mmCIF file of C-alpha atoms in Angstrom:
data_model
loop_
_atom_site.group_PDB
_atom_site.id
_atom_site.type_symbol
_atom_site.label_atom_id
_atom_site.label_comp_id
_atom_site.label_asym_id
_atom_site.label_seq_id
_atom_site.Cartn_x
_atom_site.Cartn_y
_atom_site.Cartn_z
ATOM 1 C CA MET A 1 -92.207 -58.819 -65.298
ATOM 2 C CA ALA A 2 -90.173 -55.373 -65.209
ATOM 3 C CA ASP A 3 -87.942 -54.660 -62.466
ATOM 4 C CA LYS A 4 -90.080 -52.919 -60.646
ATOM 5 C CA LYS A 5 -86.891 -51.531 -58.931
ATOM 6 C CA ASN A 6 -85.717 -49.893 -62.138
ATOM 7 C CA VAL A 7 -89.196 -49.074 -63.077
ATOM 8 C CA ASP A 8 -89.850 -46.593 -59.475
ATOM 9 C CA SER A 9 -86.732 -45.521 -60.726
ATOM 10 C CA THR A 10 -87.751 -44.609 -63.603
ATOM 11 C CA SER A 11 -91.011 -43.105 -62.114
ATOM 12 C CA ARG A 12 -89.046 -40.731 -60.214
ATOM 13 C CA ARG A 13 -87.278 -39.420 -62.043
ATOM 14 C CA ALA A 14 -90.275 -38.631 -65.221
ATOM 15 C CA PHE A 15 -92.742 -37.104 -62.038
ATOM 16 C CA LEU A 16 -89.782 -34.824 -61.042
ATOM 17 C CA LYS A 17 -88.495 -33.400 -64.708
ATOM 18 C CA THR A 18 -92.529 -32.463 -64.997
ATOM 19 C CA SER A 19 -93.418 -31.268 -62.087
ATOM 20 C CA GLY A 20 -90.407 -29.065 -62.324
ATOM 21 C CA VAL A 21 -92.241 -28.012 -65.261
ATOM 22 C CA ALA A 22 -95.573 -28.097 -64.047
ATOM 23 C CA LEU A 23 -94.071 -25.671 -61.686
ATOM 24 C CA GLY A 24 -92.934 -23.188 -63.665
ATOM 25 C CA GLY A 25 -89.218 -24.817 -62.787
ATOM 26 C CA LEU A 26 -89.516 -24.130 -59.552
ATOM 27 C CA ILE A 27 -87.940 -27.676 -59.174
ATOM 28 C CA VAL A 28 -84.422 -27.356 -61.550
ATOM 29 C CA GLY A 29 -80.869 -27.885 -61.054
ATOM 30 C CA GLY A 30 -79.440 -28.429 -58.292
ATOM 31 C CA GLY A 31 -83.287 -28.891 -56.570
ATOM 32 C CA VAL A 32 -83.862 -32.112 -58.495
ATOM 33 C CA THR A 33 -80.257 -33.466 -57.915
ATOM 34 C CA SER A 34 -81.188 -32.648 -54.129
ATOM 35 C CA LEU A 35 -84.621 -34.234 -54.316
ATOM 36 C CA LEU A 36 -82.517 -37.460 -56.287
ATOM 37 C CA THR A 37 -79.527 -37.469 -54.115
ATOM 38 C CA GLY A 38 -81.392 -36.056 -50.726
ATOM 39 C CA LYS A 39 -78.248 -34.584 -50.314
ATOM 40 C CA ALA A 40 -78.135 -30.361 -51.074
ATOM 41 C CA SER A 41 -76.337 -29.247 -54.304
ATOM 42 C CA THR A 42 -72.363 -27.294 -53.971
ATOM 43 C CA GLU A 43 -73.933 -25.267 -56.123
ATOM 44 C CA LYS A 44 -74.971 -22.198 -54.123
ATOM 45 C CA LYS A 45 -76.163 -18.882 -55.660
ATOM 46 C CA GLN A 46 -74.124 -16.381 -53.409
ATOM 47 C CA THR A 47 -75.874 -13.271 -51.519
ATOM 48 C CA LYS A 48 -73.946 -9.956 -51.514
ATOM 49 C CA THR A 49 -74.501 -8.329 -48.260
ATOM 50 C CA THR A 50 -73.990 -4.803 -47.722
ATOM 51 C CA LYS A 51 -73.425 -4.021 -44.021
ATOM 52 C CA VAL A 52 -75.933 -1.129 -42.467
ATOM 53 C CA ASP A 53 -73.266 1.880 -40.918
ATOM 54 C CA TYR A 54 -76.257 3.366 -38.399
ATOM 55 C CA SER A 55 -73.748 6.006 -36.909
ATOM 56 C CA GLU A 56 -73.962 7.175 -40.567
ATOM 57 C CA ALA A 57 -78.230 7.811 -39.793
ATOM 58 C CA LEU A 58 -79.429 11.540 -40.016
ATOM 59 C CA GLN A 59 -80.529 12.987 -36.544
ATOM 60 C CA PHE A 60 -80.883 16.624 -36.985
ATOM 61 C CA PHE A 61 -81.263 17.454 -40.791
ATOM 62 C CA LYS A 62 -83.557 16.804 -43.323
ATOM 63 C CA ARG A 63 -82.351 18.671 -46.236
ATOM 64 C CA SER A 64 -79.597 16.469 -48.336
ATOM 65 C CA SER A 65 -78.065 20.140 -50.205
ATOM 66 C CA ASP A 66 -77.550 21.885 -46.062
ATOM 67 C CA PHE A 67 -76.225 18.259 -44.854
ATOM 68 C CA ASP A 68 -73.930 18.492 -48.064
ATOM 69 C CA ALA A 69 -73.063 22.170 -47.241
ATOM 70 C CA LEU A 70 -71.558 21.034 -43.849
ATOM 71 C CA SER A 71 -70.168 18.363 -45.269
ATOM 72 C CA ALA A 72 -67.528 19.606 -48.447
ATOM 73 C CA ALA A 73 -67.269 22.988 -45.427
ATOM 74 C CA THR A 74 -65.946 20.198 -42.776
ATOM 75 C CA GLU A 75 -63.655 18.384 -45.598
ATOM 76 C CA ALA A 76 -62.632 21.737 -46.605
ATOM 77 C CA ILE A 77 -61.982 22.666 -42.618
ATOM 78 C CA TYR A 78 -60.224 19.107 -42.558
ATOM 79 C CA PRO A 79 -59.399 18.134 -45.521
ATOM 80 C CA GLU A 80 -57.785 14.576 -45.898
ATOM 81 C CA ASP A 81 -53.863 14.679 -47.574
ATOM 82 C CA GLU A 82 -50.672 11.947 -46.948
ATOM 83 C CA ASN A 83 -51.274 11.926 -43.091
ATOM 84 C CA GLY A 84 -54.366 10.715 -43.674
ATOM 85 C CA PRO A 85 -58.443 10.885 -43.809
ATOM 86 C CA GLY A 86 -60.176 13.981 -43.575
ATOM 87 C CA ALA A 87 -63.546 15.348 -42.116
ATOM 88 C CA ILE A 88 -65.753 13.472 -44.228
ATOM 89 C CA LYS A 89 -64.226 9.651 -43.957
ATOM 90 C CA LEU A 90 -63.965 10.933 -40.147
ATOM 91 C CA GLY A 91 -67.354 10.808 -40.140
ATOM 92 C CA VAL A 92 -68.031 14.541 -38.348
ATOM 93 C CA PRO A 93 -70.324 15.307 -40.217
ATOM 94 C CA TYR A 94 -72.120 12.471 -39.009
ATOM 95 C CA TYR A 95 -70.820 13.869 -35.702
ATOM 96 C CA ILE A 96 -72.181 17.341 -36.367
ATOM 97 C CA ASP A 97 -75.682 16.036 -36.935
ATOM 98 C CA LYS A 98 -75.499 13.835 -33.571
ATOM 99 C CA GLN A 99 -74.785 17.284 -31.774
ATOM 100 C CA LEU A 100 -77.429 19.282 -32.946
ATOM 101 C CA ALA A 101 -79.648 16.748 -31.931
ATOM 102 C CA GLY A 102 -79.583 16.316 -29.144
ATOM 103 C CA SER A 103 -78.440 19.116 -25.702
ATOM 104 C CA TYR A 104 -75.848 20.745 -27.808
ATOM 105 C CA GLY A 105 -77.870 21.968 -30.356
ATOM 106 C CA HIS A 106 -80.225 23.494 -28.043
ATOM 107 C CA ASN A 107 -77.957 24.861 -26.098
ATOM 108 C CA VAL A 108 -79.127 23.697 -22.866
ATOM 109 C CA ASN A 109 -76.409 24.123 -20.838
ATOM 110 C CA ASP A 110 -75.886 27.643 -21.307
ATOM 111 C CA TYR A 111 -77.117 31.115 -21.030
ATOM 112 C CA MET A 112 -80.258 32.678 -22.657
ATOM 113 C CA LYS A 113 -80.838 35.583 -21.678
ATOM 114 C CA ILE A 114 -80.317 38.777 -21.431
ATOM 115 C CA PRO A 115 -78.819 40.798 -21.737
ATOM 116 C CA PHE A 116 -77.814 40.365 -24.933
ATOM 117 C CA GLN A 117 -75.085 41.503 -28.026
ATOM 118 C CA GLU A 118 -76.049 44.772 -29.827
ATOM 119 C CA GLY A 119 -78.701 43.863 -32.704
ATOM 120 C CA GLU A 120 -77.823 39.961 -31.584
ATOM 121 C CA ALA A 121 -80.381 37.826 -30.031
ATOM 122 C CA PRO A 122 -78.698 34.240 -28.629
ATOM 123 C CA LEU A 123 -79.240 31.213 -31.010
ATOM 124 C CA TYR A 124 -79.490 27.599 -30.930
ATOM 125 C CA ASN A 125 -76.301 25.709 -31.675
ATOM 126 C CA ALA A 126 -78.595 24.171 -33.971
ATOM 127 C CA ASP A 127 -80.354 26.759 -35.245
ATOM 128 C CA ILE A 128 -76.798 28.741 -36.161
ATOM 129 C CA ILE A 129 -75.026 25.810 -38.369
ATOM 130 C CA LEU A 130 -78.909 25.139 -40.034
ATOM 131 C CA GLN A 131 -78.989 28.981 -41.285
ATOM 132 C CA GLY A 132 -74.824 29.284 -41.767
ATOM 133 C CA VAL A 133 -74.925 26.132 -44.157
ATOM 134 C CA ARG A 134 -78.211 27.182 -46.384
ATOM 135 C CA ARG A 135 -76.963 30.144 -46.069
ATOM 136 C CA LEU A 136 -73.209 28.975 -47.492
ATOM 137 C CA ASN A 137 -75.462 27.687 -50.754
ATOM 138 C CA GLU A 138 -76.929 31.064 -51.151
ATOM 139 C CA VAL A 139 -72.482 32.703 -51.005
ATOM 140 C CA SER A 140 -72.248 29.876 -53.188
ATOM 141 C CA ASN A 141 -75.569 30.023 -55.846
ATOM 142 C CA THR A 142 -74.658 34.684 -55.723
ATOM 143 C CA GLN A 143 -70.977 34.085 -56.417
ATOM 144 C CA HIS A 144 -70.870 30.941 -58.747
ATOM 145 C CA LYS A 145 -74.143 30.099 -59.746
ATOM 146 C CA LYS A 146 -72.737 26.802 -58.155
ATOM 147 C CA LEU A 147 -73.630 25.297 -55.306
ATOM 148 C CA PHE A 148 -70.858 24.591 -51.868
ATOM 149 C CA LYS A 149 -69.796 21.105 -52.530
ATOM 150 C CA GLU A 150 -70.028 22.388 -56.645
ATOM 151 C CA LEU A 151 -67.640 24.028 -55.868
ATOM 152 C CA THR A 152 -63.413 23.847 -56.319
ATOM 153 C CA GLU A 153 -61.845 23.668 -52.793
ATOM 154 C CA ASP A 154 -60.028 27.721 -53.996
ATOM 155 C CA GLN A 155 -63.681 28.470 -53.993
ATOM 156 C CA GLN A 156 -64.818 26.897 -50.786
ATOM 157 C CA ILE A 157 -62.297 28.400 -48.689
ATOM 158 C CA GLU A 158 -62.350 31.153 -50.592
ATOM 159 C CA ILE A 159 -66.255 31.897 -49.011
ATOM 160 C CA LEU A 160 -65.280 30.614 -45.903
ATOM 161 C CA THR A 161 -63.264 32.743 -45.574
ATOM 162 C CA GLN A 162 -65.503 35.936 -45.883
ATOM 163 C CA PHE A 163 -67.613 33.816 -43.218
ATOM 164 C CA GLU A 164 -64.361 34.074 -40.519
ATOM 165 C CA GLN A 165 -64.275 38.333 -41.475
ATOM 166 C CA GLY A 166 -67.350 38.543 -40.787
ATOM 167 C CA LYS A 167 -68.179 39.755 -44.145
ATOM 168 C CA VAL A 168 -71.117 37.389 -44.607
ATOM 169 C CA LYS A 169 -74.620 38.777 -43.444
ATOM 170 C CA MET A 170 -76.609 35.942 -40.938
ATOM 171 C CA ARG A 171 -79.742 37.098 -39.092
ATOM 172 C CA LEU A 172 -79.757 37.533 -35.613
ATOM 173 C CA VAL A 173 -75.607 36.269 -35.639
ATOM 174 C CA ASN A 174 -72.390 37.149 -37.622
ATOM 175 C CA SER A 175 -71.392 35.012 -39.356
ATOM 176 C CA ALA A 176 -67.956 35.143 -37.868
ATOM 177 C CA ILE A 177 -69.597 33.493 -34.740
ATOM 178 C CA PHE A 178 -70.714 30.002 -37.763
ATOM 179 C CA PHE A 179 -67.329 29.755 -38.542
ATOM 180 C CA ALA A 180 -65.605 29.246 -35.459
ATOM 181 C CA LEU A 181 -69.268 27.325 -34.581
ATOM 182 C CA LEU A 182 -68.422 25.426 -37.677
ATOM 183 C CA ARG A 183 -64.462 24.700 -37.140
ATOM 184 C CA GLU A 184 -64.936 24.026 -33.091
ATOM 185 C CA MET A 185 -67.113 21.390 -33.743
ATOM 186 C CA THR A 186 -65.584 19.792 -36.836
ATOM 187 C CA LEU A 187 -61.892 19.448 -34.809
ATOM 188 C CA GLU A 188 -64.366 18.340 -32.393
ATOM 189 C CA GLY A 189 -65.065 15.712 -34.213
ATOM 190 C CA CYS A 190 -61.729 14.324 -35.726
ATOM 191 C CA TYR A 191 -60.372 13.864 -33.019
ATOM 192 C CA CYS A 192 -63.605 13.067 -29.936
ATOM 193 C CA ASP A 193 -63.896 8.434 -28.453
ATOM 194 C CA PRO A 194 -65.423 7.284 -31.541
ATOM 195 C CA VAL A 195 -69.421 6.699 -29.011
ATOM 196 C CA TYR A 196 -70.206 9.728 -29.817
ATOM 197 C CA GLY A 197 -69.776 9.625 -33.840
ATOM 198 C CA GLY A 198 -66.676 11.236 -35.087
ATOM 199 C CA ASN A 199 -63.767 9.643 -35.042
ATOM 200 C CA LYS A 200 -64.372 6.719 -37.157
ATOM 201 C CA ASN A 201 -61.816 3.772 -36.983
ATOM 202 C CA MET A 202 -60.537 5.711 -34.499
ATOM 203 C CA ALA A 203 -58.452 7.325 -37.100
ATOM 204 C CA GLY A 204 -57.964 10.587 -35.854
ATOM 205 C CA TRP A 205 -56.386 9.552 -32.491
ATOM 206 C CA LYS A 206 -53.867 6.571 -34.928
ATOM 207 C CA MET A 207 -52.623 9.809 -36.865
ATOM 208 C CA LYS A 208 -52.268 12.147 -33.369
ATOM 209 C CA GLU A 209 -50.698 8.592 -31.989
ATOM 210 C CA TYR A 210 -53.252 8.643 -29.344
ATOM 211 C CA PRO A 211 -53.946 5.942 -27.247
ATOM 212 C CA GLY A 212 -57.746 6.660 -26.191
ATOM 213 C CA ALA A 213 -59.148 5.460 -23.265
ATOM 214 C CA GLN A 214 -56.344 2.775 -21.594
ATOM 215 C CA MET A 215 -57.434 1.978 -19.008
ATOM 216 C CA SER A 216 -54.346 2.094 -16.827
ATOM 217 C CA TYR A 217 -51.082 3.078 -17.931
ATOM 218 C CA ALA A 218 -49.016 0.867 -14.814
ATOM 219 C CA ASN A 219 -46.680 -1.489 -17.026
ATOM 220 C CA ILE A 220 -45.319 1.130 -19.109
ATOM 221 C CA ILE A 221 -45.053 4.443 -16.775
ATOM 222 C CA GLU A 222 -41.708 3.658 -15.936
ATOM 223 C CA GLU A 223 -40.624 3.412 -19.382
ATOM 224 C CA GLU A 224 -38.642 6.514 -20.654
ATOM 225 C CA LYS A 225 -39.297 6.086 -24.452
ATOM 226 C CA PHE A 226 -42.164 6.526 -26.815
ATOM 227 C CA ILE A 227 -44.818 3.794 -26.094
ATOM 228 C CA LYS A 228 -47.081 3.459 -29.322
ATOM 229 C CA MET A 229 -50.743 1.820 -28.798
ATOM 230 C CA GLN A 230 -53.138 0.798 -30.144
ATOM 231 C CA PRO A 231 -55.671 3.643 -29.352
ATOM 232 C CA VAL A 232 -58.568 1.796 -27.669
ATOM 233 C CA SER A 233 -62.966 3.437 -27.030
ATOM 234 C CA LEU A 234 -64.276 4.137 -23.918
ATOM 235 C CA ALA A 235 -67.862 1.220 -26.492
ATOM 236 C CA SER A 236 -64.230 -1.713 -25.378
ATOM 237 C CA HIS A 237 -65.116 -1.195 -21.687
ATOM 238 C CA LYS A 238 -67.882 -3.499 -20.671
#
């Protein structure tokens, strides 16, 4: 008479093996080992997960060509150099996008009634920026047969200078106003508190050695030398 223990063991292994084939190979490798021994396989497939940065989600811009022109323009105004990151790495384009989608983009707190300057009517900030970045691409295409983002840095600066000097025709607004607004919002995005969408990782503050939203300076108020501190965002105070 055969040893029942050996028969059961052999039958079990045969069943698991043929079941794996019958099920299309669902039970393979470590799966068989775990079923036979009751232990999970030490060989685990590594799954790479990508962390999603929800701060980089567009709320105002609908066309990638508009947003690309904006991004390139902000980088030309505040470029990356040996001192630190430029506007794009600081998240400035997304900061501007968020501002234009909100009350600032619609001039909620500004006086928007007559009288106006001759030949001009008040436009929302959102309208000025949107029209301006589209004109950047149009002027770039006319002068270089390329989109603004595809130009060299010198070519981009040349076109932005034309806007700054009011030489580019725009509807109901002078191009110098567009450039001034774009430059202002670019600098805001570089040095604002990160809760507003710019100054990513507080890199703008770190370049300036700005301490950010510290709760108190009581422990260093009497120090005569400069104290370098790690910056703190408003988001840290809960």
